[in-house]
Amino acid sequence: MIKNLKSLKNLEDKIVLTRVDFNVPFNDKGEITDITRIKGALPTIEYLREAKAKIILFSHLGRITSEEDKKTKSLKPVAKKLAEITGYKIIFVPKNRGELVEKAIRILKPGEILMLENTRFQDFVDGKQVNYESKNNDELATYWSKLGDVFVNDAFGTAHRSHASNVGIASKMENKAIGLLMEKEINFLDKAVKTPESPFVALVGGAKVSDKIDVIKSLLEKADKVIIGGGMAYTFHKAQGLSIGNSLVEEDKVELAKALLSTYKDKLIVAVDSAYTTEFADNVPEYGDEVPEGNMGLDIGPKSIELIKNELENAKTILWNGPFGVTEFSNFSKGTNEIAMTIAEKDDVISIVGGGDSVAAVVSMGLAKEFSHVATGGGASLEYIEGKVLPGIKIFETTEEKN
Ligand code: ADP
Ligand code: MG
């Protein structure tokens, strides 16, 4: 059993170290472009506030490989956004260890929220790439664990990694649990991968076969149909002997694609046509079953969209990861948008979308609410679907007797 937040008793007055996933995207003006992850953490924050805990928020943001990075990867704007969304005062400390942090915690009152600076600032210290956070440095984890009484991990997005701010702190603390978002993510993914209601149709897109091969294999075991689109479809097209022009292809995966196509003849469906153009640009597309010489396929075509709509018609469980075209280009977003709308319109299904780019597409279309679950953690969701044990979850496992 995984210990959850509601099983923790007597949180009043306790300092609760809360690992959230505020790794939000920014545009080049330094503005936050998607607040899905911030909103995702609100139930846990609200729960802790009502329990009159003293809340200390930890999160990473991006990667830190220089002092320069620290200027653009501060969590300060995220603290400001959180304050804006909730209307609560968010005390931001521009450090994550040391006197300033300790003092701020000492004067914190029950129900108040304090946010520390980006945990990955501990990856680059005194001009050196030390990766104390990302390599789960024991001294750092011990230090952080001593700042509080209880640890709550609500960052599903990093659950597949052993970092100091998730697995590290958890390993040092007795009193700990996963947060409400983490619990929700796990429950939904379990519904899809452990006890899916059939027909279970999975859609896998995105750029590369090599990124998703374990997911594809795992889904081929579990789903009734697996539909492949996006850039990775061309490796399968090549395996089918179709012309793919200059489309994205992984030569070293063509044999594997061939093998999968023959083993899973009735289950594995690959997009049947493309929207293509002569260069990687937002041109007006042409359509065809094959991509002619000198062209590249950047989206699925109308026949594939029809086919996918048909396959989804009777589905009871739908899992979608990876866009079916280059959604960065509006001319090549049609396939992805049509899939998103088709799934969104369905009632009576469990529909789950996961993965950074696919979630971004659904959110930008305003359709997130129409999905049963929008998985905020891209890599973590994929590894969970692959059946891997995620260290950031496993560390919260407990036998019922112990509770
Ligand atoms: P997710 O983040 O949802 O898991 P991925 O990161 O695997 O998705 O894939 C998203 C990327 O795939 C996008 O950058 C998109 O441009 C690219 N992509 C999709 N279709 C194609 C295509 N036909 N050719 C090249 N790139 C593609
Ligand atoms: Mg991505």
Short mmCIF file of C-alpha atoms in Angstrom, two decimals, residues 15-399:
data_model
loop_
_atom_site.label_atom_id
_atom_site.label_comp_id
_atom_site.label_asym_id
_atom_site.label_seq_id
_atom_site.Cartn_x
_atom_site.Cartn_y
_atom_site.Cartn_z
CA ILE A 15 6.01 21.79 9.39
CA VAL A 16 5.10 19.87 6.25
CA LEU A 17 7.79 19.70 3.58
CA THR A 18 5.77 19.46 0.40
CA ARG A 19 7.39 18.49 -2.89
CA VAL A 20 5.26 19.81 -5.74
CA ASP A 21 5.85 19.89 -9.47
CA PHE A 22 6.01 23.54 -10.47
CA ASN A 23 8.19 22.86 -13.48
CA VAL A 24 6.01 25.10 -15.67
CA PRO A 25 6.77 26.34 -19.18
CA PHE A 26 7.81 29.97 -19.78
CA ASN A 27 7.84 32.04 -22.97
CA ASP A 28 10.85 34.20 -23.89
CA LYS A 29 9.32 37.18 -22.10
CA GLY A 30 9.57 35.24 -18.85
CA GLU A 31 5.82 34.67 -18.58
CA ILE A 32 4.30 31.37 -17.49
CA THR A 33 2.44 29.88 -20.46
CA ASP A 34 0.63 26.96 -18.82
CA ILE A 35 -0.53 26.76 -15.19
CA THR A 36 -1.81 23.15 -15.29
CA ARG A 37 0.90 21.98 -12.89
CA ILE A 38 0.31 24.80 -10.43
CA LYS A 39 -3.40 24.07 -10.39
CA GLY A 40 -2.68 20.38 -9.95
CA ALA A 41 -0.97 21.04 -6.63
CA LEU A 42 -3.81 23.12 -5.18
CA PRO A 43 -5.84 20.29 -3.59
CA THR A 44 -2.86 19.19 -1.49
CA ILE A 45 -1.95 22.76 -0.56
CA GLU A 46 -5.57 23.47 0.38
CA TYR A 47 -5.79 20.27 2.43
CA LEU A 48 -2.65 21.15 4.37
CA ARG A 49 -3.87 24.71 4.92
CA GLU A 50 -7.14 23.48 6.33
CA ALA A 51 -5.27 21.07 8.56
CA LYS A 52 -3.37 24.13 9.87
CA ALA A 53 0.00 22.80 8.85
CA LYS A 54 2.93 25.08 8.11
CA ILE A 55 3.53 24.48 4.44
CA ILE A 56 6.99 24.53 2.87
CA LEU A 57 6.91 24.09 -0.90
CA PHE A 58 9.82 22.52 -2.80
CA SER A 59 10.00 22.24 -6.57
CA HIS A 60 12.50 22.08 -9.36
CA LEU A 61 12.29 24.20 -12.50
CA GLY A 62 14.19 23.30 -15.65
CA ARG A 63 17.83 22.29 -15.54
CA ILE A 64 20.63 24.26 -13.94
CA THR A 65 24.04 24.00 -15.57
CA SER A 66 25.42 27.51 -14.98
CA GLU A 67 25.05 30.59 -12.77
CA GLU A 68 23.34 32.20 -15.76
CA ASP A 69 20.58 29.55 -15.61
CA LYS A 70 19.75 30.64 -12.08
CA LYS A 71 18.61 34.03 -13.39
CA THR A 72 15.97 32.56 -15.70
CA LYS A 73 15.03 29.50 -13.60
CA SER A 74 14.03 31.13 -10.35
CA LEU A 75 10.72 30.01 -8.84
CA LYS A 76 9.89 33.58 -7.84
CA PRO A 77 7.46 34.17 -10.74
CA VAL A 78 5.81 30.83 -9.90
CA ALA A 79 5.32 31.96 -6.30
CA LYS A 80 3.73 35.12 -7.63
CA LYS A 81 1.44 33.15 -9.92
CA LEU A 82 0.46 30.82 -7.07
CA ALA A 83 -0.43 33.86 -4.95
CA GLU A 84 -2.48 35.26 -7.83
CA ILE A 85 -4.40 32.01 -8.37
CA THR A 86 -5.11 31.29 -4.71
CA GLY A 87 -5.34 34.78 -3.26
CA TYR A 88 -3.06 33.58 -0.43
CA LYS A 89 0.11 35.21 0.67
CA ILE A 90 3.02 33.10 -0.55
CA ILE A 91 6.26 33.80 1.25
CA PHE A 92 9.09 33.25 -1.21
CA VAL A 93 12.64 32.67 0.03
CA PRO A 94 15.23 33.10 -2.74
CA LYS A 95 17.34 30.29 -1.25
CA ASN A 96 16.72 26.65 -0.42
CA ARG A 97 19.18 26.17 2.41
CA GLY A 98 20.91 28.27 5.04
CA GLU A 99 20.11 30.83 7.69
CA LEU A 100 17.51 32.75 5.68
CA VAL A 101 15.49 29.60 5.03
CA GLU A 102 15.69 28.39 8.62
CA LYS A 103 14.65 31.75 10.01
CA ALA A 104 11.70 32.04 7.63
CA ILE A 105 10.52 28.60 8.72
CA ARG A 106 10.88 29.46 12.42
CA ILE A 107 8.49 32.39 12.14
CA LEU A 108 5.97 30.63 9.87
CA LYS A 109 2.47 30.31 11.32
CA PRO A 110 -0.01 27.44 10.93
CA GLY A 111 -1.76 27.61 7.57
CA GLU A 112 0.92 29.81 6.02
CA ILE A 113 2.73 28.90 2.84
CA LEU A 114 6.42 29.32 2.25
CA MET A 115 8.10 28.53 -1.04
CA LEU A 116 11.81 27.82 -1.37
CA GLU A 117 13.96 28.52 -4.41
CA ASN A 118 14.35 25.93 -7.20
CA THR A 119 15.76 22.71 -5.75
CA ARG A 120 18.03 22.30 -8.78
CA PHE A 121 19.99 25.37 -7.75
CA GLN A 122 21.76 22.69 -5.68
CA ASP A 123 22.94 21.10 -8.93
CA PHE A 124 25.31 23.98 -9.61
CA VAL A 125 27.15 25.24 -6.53
CA ASP A 126 30.25 27.45 -6.28
CA GLY A 127 30.75 27.40 -10.03
CA LYS A 128 30.64 23.62 -10.25
CA GLN A 129 28.19 21.06 -11.64
CA VAL A 130 27.71 19.01 -8.48
CA ASN A 131 24.16 17.69 -9.04
CA TYR A 132 23.45 17.43 -5.32
CA GLU A 133 19.71 17.52 -6.04
CA SER A 134 19.64 15.39 -9.18
CA LYS A 135 22.05 12.76 -7.84
CA ASN A 136 20.28 12.58 -4.50
CA ASN A 137 23.19 13.79 -2.39
CA ASP A 138 22.85 12.37 1.10
CA GLU A 139 23.98 15.46 2.97
CA LEU A 140 21.50 17.65 1.09
CA ALA A 141 18.63 15.22 1.63
CA THR A 142 19.44 15.05 5.33
CA TYR A 143 19.57 18.82 5.58
CA TRP A 144 16.23 19.29 3.87
CA SER A 145 14.58 16.51 5.88
CA LYS A 146 15.56 18.25 9.12
CA LEU A 147 13.69 21.41 8.14
CA GLY A 148 10.32 19.81 8.82
CA ASP A 149 8.23 17.23 10.66
CA VAL A 150 6.37 15.59 7.79
CA PHE A 151 7.09 15.00 4.11
CA VAL A 152 4.46 15.01 1.38
CA ASN A 153 5.42 14.17 -2.19
CA ASP A 154 2.92 15.49 -4.70
CA ALA A 155 5.29 15.69 -7.67
CA PHE A 156 4.25 12.83 -9.91
CA GLY A 157 6.25 14.33 -12.78
CA THR A 158 9.56 13.48 -11.11
CA ALA A 159 8.47 10.22 -9.49
CA HIS A 160 10.59 8.27 -11.99
CA ARG A 161 13.74 9.96 -10.70
CA SER A 162 15.61 9.55 -7.42
CA HIS A 163 16.39 13.11 -6.45
CA ALA A 164 17.23 14.60 -3.07
CA SER A 165 13.95 16.52 -2.92
CA ASN A 166 11.75 13.46 -3.43
CA VAL A 167 13.34 10.08 -2.67
CA GLY A 168 16.14 11.64 -0.60
CA ILE A 169 13.94 13.48 1.88
CA ALA A 170 11.43 10.61 1.98
CA SER A 171 14.15 8.13 2.89
CA LYS A 172 15.06 10.25 5.94
CA MET A 173 11.58 10.82 7.30
CA GLU A 174 9.25 8.54 9.18
CA ASN A 175 6.15 10.65 8.81
CA LYS A 176 5.41 10.86 5.10
CA ALA A 177 2.82 10.35 2.40
CA ILE A 178 2.05 10.98 -1.24
CA GLY A 179 -0.11 14.02 -2.02
CA LEU A 180 -3.58 14.19 -3.51
CA LEU A 181 -2.43 14.85 -7.08
CA MET A 182 0.03 11.99 -6.99
CA GLU A 183 -2.71 9.70 -5.67
CA LYS A 184 -5.08 10.81 -8.42
CA GLU A 185 -2.47 10.28 -11.14
CA ILE A 186 -1.72 6.79 -9.86
CA ASN A 187 -5.39 5.85 -9.62
CA PHE A 188 -6.14 6.93 -13.17
CA LEU A 189 -3.11 5.28 -14.68
CA ASP A 190 -3.95 2.11 -12.76
CA LYS A 191 -7.43 2.20 -14.22
CA ALA A 192 -5.94 2.32 -17.67
CA VAL A 193 -3.07 -0.09 -17.35
CA LYS A 194 -4.11 -2.54 -14.65
CA THR A 195 -7.87 -2.82 -15.00
CA PRO A 196 -8.89 -1.16 -18.26
CA GLU A 197 -12.45 -1.47 -19.41
CA SER A 198 -12.41 -2.73 -22.98
CA PRO A 199 -12.33 -1.87 -25.77
CA PHE A 200 -9.13 -0.16 -24.70
CA VAL A 201 -7.66 1.94 -27.49
CA ALA A 202 -4.22 3.51 -27.12
CA LEU A 203 -2.87 6.24 -29.37
CA VAL A 204 0.86 6.83 -29.49
CA GLY A 205 2.39 9.68 -31.45
CA GLY A 206 5.32 12.03 -31.07
CA ALA A 207 8.65 12.25 -32.73
CA LYS A 208 10.58 9.06 -32.14
CA VAL A 209 10.02 5.33 -31.93
CA SER A 210 13.05 5.03 -29.67
CA ASP A 211 11.46 7.37 -27.06
CA LYS A 212 8.28 5.36 -26.92
CA ILE A 213 9.19 1.81 -27.80
CA ASP A 214 8.77 0.44 -24.28
CA VAL A 215 5.41 2.14 -23.99
CA ILE A 216 4.29 0.77 -27.35
CA LYS A 217 5.33 -2.75 -26.37
CA SER A 218 3.62 -2.52 -23.01
CA LEU A 219 0.44 -1.15 -24.57
CA LEU A 220 0.42 -3.87 -27.18
CA GLU A 221 0.14 -6.31 -24.28
CA LYS A 222 -2.67 -4.43 -22.57
CA ALA A 223 -4.76 -2.59 -25.13
CA ASP A 224 -7.17 -3.91 -27.74
CA LYS A 225 -5.84 -1.51 -30.35
CA VAL A 226 -2.69 0.58 -30.54
CA ILE A 227 -2.69 3.36 -33.10
CA ILE A 228 0.60 4.90 -34.19
CA GLY A 229 0.90 8.39 -35.66
CA GLY A 230 3.24 11.39 -35.60
CA GLY A 231 6.85 11.30 -36.65
CA MET A 232 7.36 7.75 -35.44
CA ALA A 233 4.77 6.45 -37.92
CA TYR A 234 7.29 6.83 -40.75
CA THR A 235 9.60 4.19 -39.35
CA PHE A 236 6.58 1.86 -39.52
CA HIS A 237 5.71 3.11 -43.03
CA LYS A 238 9.21 2.31 -44.13
CA ALA A 239 8.82 -1.14 -42.64
CA GLN A 240 5.62 -1.51 -44.67
CA GLY A 241 7.56 -0.64 -47.81
CA LEU A 242 5.86 2.72 -48.33
CA SER A 243 7.59 5.79 -49.68
CA ILE A 244 8.32 8.27 -46.89
CA GLY A 245 10.43 10.91 -48.69
CA ASN A 246 12.43 12.91 -46.15
CA SER A 247 10.12 12.21 -43.23
CA LEU A 248 11.57 11.51 -39.82
CA VAL A 249 12.82 7.93 -39.70
CA GLU A 250 14.93 5.77 -37.43
CA GLU A 251 16.70 3.33 -39.71
CA ASP A 252 17.81 1.15 -36.82
CA LYS A 253 14.21 0.65 -35.71
CA VAL A 254 12.77 -0.43 -39.08
CA GLU A 255 13.34 -4.13 -38.38
CA LEU A 256 11.71 -3.82 -34.98
CA ALA A 257 8.75 -2.05 -36.57
CA LYS A 258 8.46 -4.90 -39.07
CA ALA A 259 8.48 -7.47 -36.30
CA LEU A 260 5.81 -5.62 -34.32
CA LEU A 261 3.63 -5.24 -37.40
CA SER A 262 3.72 -8.95 -38.00
CA THR A 263 3.34 -10.09 -34.38
CA TYR A 264 0.46 -7.71 -33.68
CA LYS A 265 -1.21 -7.78 -37.08
CA ASP A 266 -4.72 -7.13 -35.84
CA LYS A 267 -3.86 -4.87 -32.99
CA LEU A 268 -1.28 -2.45 -34.28
CA ILE A 269 -2.66 0.23 -36.56
CA VAL A 270 -0.45 2.78 -38.26
CA ALA A 271 -1.70 6.05 -39.76
CA VAL A 272 -2.65 5.43 -43.39
CA ASP A 273 -1.97 8.80 -44.97
CA SER A 274 -0.06 12.02 -44.44
CA ALA A 275 -0.12 15.75 -44.75
CA TYR A 276 3.24 16.63 -46.24
CA THR A 277 5.29 19.46 -47.68
CA THR A 278 8.77 20.03 -49.10
CA GLU A 279 10.49 21.37 -45.99
CA PHE A 280 10.16 21.52 -42.21
CA ALA A 281 7.99 24.63 -42.29
CA ASP A 282 4.42 25.71 -41.70
CA ASN A 283 3.45 25.42 -45.36
CA VAL A 284 0.02 24.60 -46.75
CA PRO A 285 0.11 20.78 -46.93
CA GLU A 286 -0.59 18.30 -49.66
CA TYR A 287 -2.14 14.96 -48.82
CA GLY A 288 -1.47 11.39 -49.88
CA ASP A 289 -1.16 7.77 -48.75
CA GLU A 290 2.58 7.95 -49.28
CA VAL A 291 5.02 10.82 -48.96
CA PRO A 292 6.62 11.53 -52.35
CA GLU A 293 10.36 11.95 -52.84
CA GLY A 294 11.53 15.43 -51.76
CA ASN A 295 8.70 15.85 -49.24
CA MET A 296 8.27 15.21 -45.53
CA GLY A 297 5.20 14.03 -43.67
CA LEU A 298 4.37 16.42 -40.85
CA ASP A 299 0.85 15.33 -39.91
CA ILE A 300 -1.63 12.53 -40.48
CA GLY A 301 -4.06 12.98 -43.34
CA PRO A 302 -7.89 12.88 -43.57
CA LYS A 303 -8.07 9.10 -44.09
CA SER A 304 -6.14 8.48 -40.88
CA ILE A 305 -8.40 10.88 -39.02
CA GLU A 306 -11.46 8.94 -40.25
CA LEU A 307 -9.84 5.65 -39.31
CA ILE A 308 -9.03 6.88 -35.81
CA LYS A 309 -12.55 8.21 -35.32
CA ASN A 310 -13.89 4.77 -36.23
CA GLU A 311 -11.52 2.99 -33.87
CA LEU A 312 -12.50 5.32 -31.03
CA GLU A 313 -16.22 4.92 -31.70
CA ASN A 314 -16.84 2.09 -29.22
CA ALA A 315 -13.80 2.54 -27.01
CA LYS A 316 -14.36 2.46 -23.26
CA THR A 317 -10.80 3.32 -22.28
CA ILE A 318 -8.63 5.69 -24.30
CA LEU A 319 -5.02 6.46 -23.55
CA TRP A 320 -3.24 9.03 -25.66
CA ASN A 321 0.39 10.03 -25.65
CA GLY A 322 2.21 12.14 -28.21
CA PRO A 323 0.88 14.48 -30.90
CA PHE A 324 0.06 13.04 -34.31
CA GLY A 325 1.72 15.90 -36.17
CA VAL A 326 4.02 18.86 -35.76
CA THR A 327 1.72 20.90 -33.53
CA GLU A 328 4.24 23.72 -33.49
CA PHE A 329 2.92 24.43 -37.02
CA SER A 330 -0.76 25.37 -37.31
CA ASN A 331 -1.01 23.80 -40.78
CA PHE A 332 0.08 20.47 -39.31
CA SER A 333 -1.97 20.51 -36.12
CA LYS A 334 -5.17 19.22 -37.67
CA GLY A 335 -4.64 15.54 -36.92
CA THR A 336 -3.81 16.17 -33.28
CA ASN A 337 -6.66 18.66 -32.88
CA GLU A 338 -9.19 16.28 -34.45
CA ILE A 339 -8.10 13.47 -32.14
CA ALA A 340 -8.34 15.76 -29.13
CA MET A 341 -11.85 16.85 -30.13
CA THR A 342 -13.00 13.33 -30.88
CA ILE A 343 -11.89 12.08 -27.48
CA ALA A 344 -13.25 15.19 -25.73
CA GLU A 345 -16.71 14.64 -27.20
CA LYS A 346 -17.01 11.12 -25.87
CA ASP A 347 -19.06 10.46 -22.75
CA ASP A 348 -18.86 7.30 -20.79
CA VAL A 349 -15.20 6.62 -21.41
CA ILE A 350 -12.09 6.80 -19.31
CA SER A 351 -9.89 9.10 -21.35
CA ILE A 352 -6.35 9.84 -20.34
CA VAL A 353 -3.87 12.09 -22.06
CA GLY A 354 -0.25 12.12 -20.97
CA GLY A 355 2.99 13.65 -22.20
CA GLY A 356 4.22 17.24 -22.28
CA ASP A 357 3.35 18.09 -25.87
CA SER A 358 0.07 16.21 -26.09
CA VAL A 359 -1.14 17.74 -22.82
CA ALA A 360 -0.10 21.18 -24.07
CA ALA A 361 -2.17 20.63 -27.22
CA VAL A 362 -5.24 19.60 -25.22
CA VAL A 363 -4.84 22.51 -22.82
CA SER A 364 -4.34 25.08 -25.57
CA MET A 365 -7.57 23.88 -27.17
CA GLY A 366 -9.39 24.36 -23.86
CA LEU A 367 -10.33 20.67 -23.77
CA ALA A 368 -8.55 19.55 -20.61
CA LYS A 369 -11.80 19.42 -18.65
CA GLU A 370 -13.33 17.02 -21.16
CA PHE A 371 -10.73 14.35 -20.43
CA SER A 372 -11.10 12.04 -17.43
CA HIS A 373 -7.49 12.65 -16.63
CA VAL A 374 -4.71 14.88 -17.86
CA ALA A 375 -1.48 13.30 -16.67
CA THR A 376 0.85 16.11 -15.69
CA GLY A 377 3.98 14.02 -15.52
CA GLY A 378 5.16 13.10 -19.00
CA GLY A 379 8.12 10.77 -18.47
CA ALA A 380 6.79 9.46 -15.18
CA SER A 381 3.41 8.54 -16.69
CA LEU A 382 5.13 6.73 -19.51
CA GLU A 383 7.35 4.73 -17.20
CA TYR A 384 4.34 3.90 -15.05
CA ILE A 385 2.46 2.66 -18.11
CA GLU A 386 5.51 0.59 -19.05
CA GLY A 387 5.03 -1.15 -15.72
CA LYS A 388 8.16 0.21 -14.11
CA VAL A 389 8.27 0.78 -10.36
CA LEU A 390 8.81 4.49 -9.81
CA PRO A 391 11.25 5.24 -6.96
CA GLY A 392 9.35 8.40 -5.94
CA ILE A 393 6.28 6.26 -5.27
CA LYS A 394 7.89 3.09 -4.02
CA ILE A 395 9.48 4.87 -1.06
CA PHE A 396 5.95 5.51 0.29
CA GLU A 397 5.03 1.85 0.26
CA THR A 398 4.00 0.52 3.61
CA THR A 399 2.53 -2.67 4.96
#
